[in-house]
PDB file of C-alpha atoms and ligand atoms in Angstrom:
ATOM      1  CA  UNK F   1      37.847  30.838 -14.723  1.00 58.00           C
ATOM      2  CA  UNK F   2      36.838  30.473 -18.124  1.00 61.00           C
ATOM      3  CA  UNK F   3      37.843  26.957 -18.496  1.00 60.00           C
ATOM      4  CA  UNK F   4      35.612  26.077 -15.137  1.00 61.00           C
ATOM      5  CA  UNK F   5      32.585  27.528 -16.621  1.00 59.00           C
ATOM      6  CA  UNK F   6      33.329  25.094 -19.968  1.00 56.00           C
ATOM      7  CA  UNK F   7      33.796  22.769 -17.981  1.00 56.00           C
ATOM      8  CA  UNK F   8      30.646  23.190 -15.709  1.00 55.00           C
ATOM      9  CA  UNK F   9      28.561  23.361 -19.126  1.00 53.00           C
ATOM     10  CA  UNK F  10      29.836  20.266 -20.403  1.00 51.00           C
ATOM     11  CA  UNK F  11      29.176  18.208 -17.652  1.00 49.00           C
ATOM     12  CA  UNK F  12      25.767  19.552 -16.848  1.00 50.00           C
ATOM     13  CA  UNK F  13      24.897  18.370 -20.611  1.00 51.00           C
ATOM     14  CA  UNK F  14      25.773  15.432 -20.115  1.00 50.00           C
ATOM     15  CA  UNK F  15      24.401  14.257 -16.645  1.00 52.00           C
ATOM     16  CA  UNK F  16      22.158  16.174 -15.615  1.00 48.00           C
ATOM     17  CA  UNK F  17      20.110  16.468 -18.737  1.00 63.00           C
ATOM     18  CA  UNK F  18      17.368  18.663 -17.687  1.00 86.00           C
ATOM     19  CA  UNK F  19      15.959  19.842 -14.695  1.00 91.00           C
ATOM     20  CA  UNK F  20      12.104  18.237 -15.627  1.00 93.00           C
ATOM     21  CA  UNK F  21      13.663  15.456 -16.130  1.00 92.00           C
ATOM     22  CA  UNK F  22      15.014  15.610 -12.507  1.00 92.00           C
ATOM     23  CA  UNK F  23      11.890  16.460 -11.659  1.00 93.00           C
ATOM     24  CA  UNK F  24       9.570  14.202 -13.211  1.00 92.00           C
ATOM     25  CA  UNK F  25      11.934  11.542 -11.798  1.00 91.00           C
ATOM     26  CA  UNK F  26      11.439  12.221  -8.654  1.00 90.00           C
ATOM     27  CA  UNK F  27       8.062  12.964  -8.888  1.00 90.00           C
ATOM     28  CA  UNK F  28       6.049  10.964 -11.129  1.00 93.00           C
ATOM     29  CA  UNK F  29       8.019   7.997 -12.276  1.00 89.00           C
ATOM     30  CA  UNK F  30       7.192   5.968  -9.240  1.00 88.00           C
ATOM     31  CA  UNK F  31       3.669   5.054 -11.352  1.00 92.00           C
ATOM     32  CA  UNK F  32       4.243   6.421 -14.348  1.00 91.00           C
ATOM     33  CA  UNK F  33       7.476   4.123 -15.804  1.00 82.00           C
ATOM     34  CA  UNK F  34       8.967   4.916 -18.892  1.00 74.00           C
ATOM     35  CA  UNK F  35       8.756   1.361 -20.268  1.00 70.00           C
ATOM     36  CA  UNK F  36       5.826  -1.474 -19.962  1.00 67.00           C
ATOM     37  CA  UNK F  37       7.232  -2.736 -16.485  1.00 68.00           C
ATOM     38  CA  UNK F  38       4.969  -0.801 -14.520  1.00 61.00           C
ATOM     39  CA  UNK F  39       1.424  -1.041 -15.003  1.00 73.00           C
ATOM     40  CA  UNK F  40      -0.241   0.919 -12.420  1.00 86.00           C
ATOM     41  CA  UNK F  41      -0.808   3.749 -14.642  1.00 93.00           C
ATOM     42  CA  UNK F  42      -0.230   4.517 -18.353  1.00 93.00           C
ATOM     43  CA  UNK F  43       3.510   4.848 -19.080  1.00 91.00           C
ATOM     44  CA  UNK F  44       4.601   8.072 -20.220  1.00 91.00           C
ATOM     45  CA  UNK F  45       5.121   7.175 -23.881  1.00 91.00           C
ATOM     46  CA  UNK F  46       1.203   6.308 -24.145  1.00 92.00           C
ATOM     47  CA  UNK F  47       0.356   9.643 -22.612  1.00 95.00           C
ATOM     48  CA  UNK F  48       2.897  11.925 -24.510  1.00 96.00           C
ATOM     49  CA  UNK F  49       1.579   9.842 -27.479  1.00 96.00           C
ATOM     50  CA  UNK F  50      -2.009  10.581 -26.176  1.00 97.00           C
ATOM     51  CA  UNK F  51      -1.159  14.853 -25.387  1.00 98.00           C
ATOM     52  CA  UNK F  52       0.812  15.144 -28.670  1.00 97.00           C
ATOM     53  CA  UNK F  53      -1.916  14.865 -30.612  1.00 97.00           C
ATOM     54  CA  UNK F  54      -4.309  16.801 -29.001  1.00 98.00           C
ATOM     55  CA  UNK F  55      -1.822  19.607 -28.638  1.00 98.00           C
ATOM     56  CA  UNK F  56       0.630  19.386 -31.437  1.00 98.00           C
ATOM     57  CA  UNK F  57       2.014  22.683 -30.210  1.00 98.00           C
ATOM     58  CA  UNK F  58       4.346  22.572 -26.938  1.00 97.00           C
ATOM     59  CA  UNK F  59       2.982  25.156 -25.487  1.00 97.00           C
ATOM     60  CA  UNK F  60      -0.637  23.808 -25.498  1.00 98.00           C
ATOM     61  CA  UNK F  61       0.863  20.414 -24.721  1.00 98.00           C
ATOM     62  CA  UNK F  62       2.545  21.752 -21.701  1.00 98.00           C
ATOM     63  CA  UNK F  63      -0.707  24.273 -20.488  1.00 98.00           C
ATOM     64  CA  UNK F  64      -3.312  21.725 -20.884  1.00 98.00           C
ATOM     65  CA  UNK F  65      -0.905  18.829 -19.127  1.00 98.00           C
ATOM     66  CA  UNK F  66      -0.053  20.722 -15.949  1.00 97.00           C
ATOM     67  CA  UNK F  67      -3.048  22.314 -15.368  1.00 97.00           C
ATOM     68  CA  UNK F  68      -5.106  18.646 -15.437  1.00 98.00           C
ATOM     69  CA  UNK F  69      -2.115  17.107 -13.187  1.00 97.00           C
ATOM     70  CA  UNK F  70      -2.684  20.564 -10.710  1.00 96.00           C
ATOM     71  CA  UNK F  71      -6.451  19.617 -10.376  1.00 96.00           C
ATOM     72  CA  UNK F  72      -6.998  15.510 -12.189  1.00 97.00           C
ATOM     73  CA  UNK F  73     -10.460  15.304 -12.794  1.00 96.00           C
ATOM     74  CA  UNK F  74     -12.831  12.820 -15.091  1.00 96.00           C
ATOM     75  CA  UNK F  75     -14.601  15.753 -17.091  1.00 95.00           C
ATOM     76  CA  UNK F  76     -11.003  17.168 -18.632  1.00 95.00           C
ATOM     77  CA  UNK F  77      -9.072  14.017 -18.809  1.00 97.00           C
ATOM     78  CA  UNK F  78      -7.943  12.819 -22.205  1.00 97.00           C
ATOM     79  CA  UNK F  79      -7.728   9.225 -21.205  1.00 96.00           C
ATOM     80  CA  UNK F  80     -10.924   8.317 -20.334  1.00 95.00           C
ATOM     81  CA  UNK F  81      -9.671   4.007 -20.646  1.00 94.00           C
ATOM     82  CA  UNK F  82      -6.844   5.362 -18.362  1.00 94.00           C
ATOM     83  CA  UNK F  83      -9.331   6.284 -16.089  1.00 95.00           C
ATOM     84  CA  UNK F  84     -11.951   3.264 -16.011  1.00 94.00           C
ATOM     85  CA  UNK F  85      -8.735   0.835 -15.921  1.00 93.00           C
ATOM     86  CA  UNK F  86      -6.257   2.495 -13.119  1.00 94.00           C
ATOM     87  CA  UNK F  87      -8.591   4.947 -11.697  1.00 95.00           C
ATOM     88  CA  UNK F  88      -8.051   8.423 -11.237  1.00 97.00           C
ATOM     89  CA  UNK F  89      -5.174   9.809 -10.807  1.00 97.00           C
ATOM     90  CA  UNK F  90      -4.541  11.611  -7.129  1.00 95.00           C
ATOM     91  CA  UNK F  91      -4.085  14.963  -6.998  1.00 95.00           C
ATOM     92  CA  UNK F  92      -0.200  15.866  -5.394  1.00 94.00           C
ATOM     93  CA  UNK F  93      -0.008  19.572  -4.891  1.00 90.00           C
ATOM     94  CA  UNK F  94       2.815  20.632  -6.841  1.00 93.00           C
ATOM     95  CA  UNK F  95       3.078  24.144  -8.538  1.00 94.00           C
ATOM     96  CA  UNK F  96       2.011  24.815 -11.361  1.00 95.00           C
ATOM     97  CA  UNK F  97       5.676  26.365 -12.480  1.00 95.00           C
ATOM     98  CA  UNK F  98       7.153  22.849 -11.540  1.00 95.00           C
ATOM     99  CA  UNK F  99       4.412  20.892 -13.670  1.00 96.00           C
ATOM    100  CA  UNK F 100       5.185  23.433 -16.580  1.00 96.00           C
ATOM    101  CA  UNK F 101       8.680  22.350 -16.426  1.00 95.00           C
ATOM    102  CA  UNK F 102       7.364  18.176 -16.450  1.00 96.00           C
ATOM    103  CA  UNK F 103       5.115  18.745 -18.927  1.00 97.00           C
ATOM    104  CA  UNK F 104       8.004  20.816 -21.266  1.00 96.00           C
ATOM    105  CA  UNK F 105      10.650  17.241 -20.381  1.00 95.00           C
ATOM    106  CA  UNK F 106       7.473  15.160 -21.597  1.00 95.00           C
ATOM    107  CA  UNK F 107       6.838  16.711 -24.804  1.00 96.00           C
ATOM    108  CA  UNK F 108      10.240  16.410 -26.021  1.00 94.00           C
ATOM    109  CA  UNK F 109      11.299  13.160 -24.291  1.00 91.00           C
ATOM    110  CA  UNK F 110      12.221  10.548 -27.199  1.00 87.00           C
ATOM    111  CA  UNK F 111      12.754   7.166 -26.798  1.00 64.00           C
TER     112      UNK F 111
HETATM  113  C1  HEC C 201       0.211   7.671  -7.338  1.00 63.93           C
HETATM  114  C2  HEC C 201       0.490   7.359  -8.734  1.00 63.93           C
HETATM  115  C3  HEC C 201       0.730   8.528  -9.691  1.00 63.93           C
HETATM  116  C4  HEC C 201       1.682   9.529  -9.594  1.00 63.93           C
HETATM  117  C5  HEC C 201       2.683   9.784  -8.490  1.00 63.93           C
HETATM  118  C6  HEC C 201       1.533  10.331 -10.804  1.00 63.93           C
HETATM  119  N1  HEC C 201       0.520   9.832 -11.586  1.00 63.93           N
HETATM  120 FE1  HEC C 201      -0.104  10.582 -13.388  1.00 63.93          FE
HETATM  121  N2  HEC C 201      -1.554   9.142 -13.507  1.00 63.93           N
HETATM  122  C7  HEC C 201      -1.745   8.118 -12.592  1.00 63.93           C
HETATM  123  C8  HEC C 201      -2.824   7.253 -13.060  1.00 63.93           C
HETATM  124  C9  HEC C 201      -3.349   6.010 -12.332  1.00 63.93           C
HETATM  125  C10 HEC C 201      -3.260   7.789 -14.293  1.00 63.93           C
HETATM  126  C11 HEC C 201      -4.360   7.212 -15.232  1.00 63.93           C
HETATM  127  C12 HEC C 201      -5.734   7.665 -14.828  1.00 63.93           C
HETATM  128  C13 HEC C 201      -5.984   9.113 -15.141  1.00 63.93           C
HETATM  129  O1  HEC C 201      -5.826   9.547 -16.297  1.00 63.93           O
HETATM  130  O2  HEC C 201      -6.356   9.835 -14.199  1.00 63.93           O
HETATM  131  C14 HEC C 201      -2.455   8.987 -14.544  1.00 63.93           C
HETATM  132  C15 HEC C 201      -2.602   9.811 -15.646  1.00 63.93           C
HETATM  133  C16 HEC C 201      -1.787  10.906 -15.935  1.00 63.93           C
HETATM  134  C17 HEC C 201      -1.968  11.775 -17.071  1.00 63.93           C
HETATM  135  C18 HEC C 201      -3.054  11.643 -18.137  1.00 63.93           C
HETATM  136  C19 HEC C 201      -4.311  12.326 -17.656  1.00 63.93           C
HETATM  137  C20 HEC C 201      -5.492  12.249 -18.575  1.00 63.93           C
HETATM  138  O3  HEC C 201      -6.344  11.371 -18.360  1.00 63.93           O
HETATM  139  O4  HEC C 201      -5.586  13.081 -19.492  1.00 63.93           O
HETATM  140  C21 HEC C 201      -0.989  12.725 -17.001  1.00 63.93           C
HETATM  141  C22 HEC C 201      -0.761  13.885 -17.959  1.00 63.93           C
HETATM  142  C23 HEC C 201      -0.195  12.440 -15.817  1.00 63.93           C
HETATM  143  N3  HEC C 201      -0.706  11.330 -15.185  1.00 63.93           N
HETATM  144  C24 HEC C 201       0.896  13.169 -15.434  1.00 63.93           C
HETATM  145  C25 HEC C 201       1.599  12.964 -14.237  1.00 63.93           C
HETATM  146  C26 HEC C 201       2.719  13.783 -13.804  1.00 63.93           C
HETATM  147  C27 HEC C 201       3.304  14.948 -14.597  1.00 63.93           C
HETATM  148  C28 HEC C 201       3.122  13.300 -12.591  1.00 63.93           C
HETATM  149  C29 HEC C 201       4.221  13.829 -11.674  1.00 63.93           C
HETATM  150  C30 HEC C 201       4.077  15.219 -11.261  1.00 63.93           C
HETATM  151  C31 HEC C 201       2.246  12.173 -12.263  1.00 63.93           C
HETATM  152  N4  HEC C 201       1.342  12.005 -13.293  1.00 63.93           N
HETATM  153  C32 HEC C 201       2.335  11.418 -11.099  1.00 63.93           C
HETATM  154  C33 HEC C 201      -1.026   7.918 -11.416  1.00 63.93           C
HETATM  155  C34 HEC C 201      -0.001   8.726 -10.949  1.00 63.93           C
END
């Protein structure tokens, strides 16, 4: 018994990673790609780069970020050239306890 649960841990580390991750893969990387591939919309790095330093703190990062993605609007957005150059971005009716788990993966997604 004890060497299933190891066993589940280990493997969960390594392929499943997290579960924003699973999320925000199913979810958001259709337009927002992690690389410069897709240019429909601003790729994650530029917005985590974008958040970060508005909201150094994760916590701030992650209430600020999912609220705007609950409810995208012009007035609150940070990316205003984001805005002009893809439009804005649709709203898609997730909960806000799923976009607090994206917006935790984004802040500490590395390269
Ligand atoms: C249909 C395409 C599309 C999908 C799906 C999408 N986005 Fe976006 N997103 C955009 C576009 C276009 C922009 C740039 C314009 C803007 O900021 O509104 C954007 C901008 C953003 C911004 C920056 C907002 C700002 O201006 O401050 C955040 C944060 C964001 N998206 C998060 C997400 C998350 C999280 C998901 C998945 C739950 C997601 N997006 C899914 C198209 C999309």
């Amino acid at each position: 018994m004890k060497i299933k649960l190891l066993i589940l841990i280990i493997s969960s580390n390594l392929y499943a990673s997290s579960y924003g991750e699973l999320l925000f893969n199913g979810n958001c990387v259709t337009c927002h790609s992690t690389n410069e591939l897709n240019k429909s919309a601003p790729t994650i790095k530029e917005i985590q780069n974008i958040y970060k330093s508005a909201f150094p703190e994760k916590k701030d990062f992650i209430f600020y970020m999912s609220n705007w993605v609950l409810n995208p609007n012009k007035e609150m957005g940070l990316m205003d050239d984001s805005i002009k150059k893809y439009k804005l971005m649709p709203m898609l009716g997730y909960d806000r306890e799923t976009l607090e788990e994206i917006s935790a993966y984004l802040y500490d997604l590395k390269e």
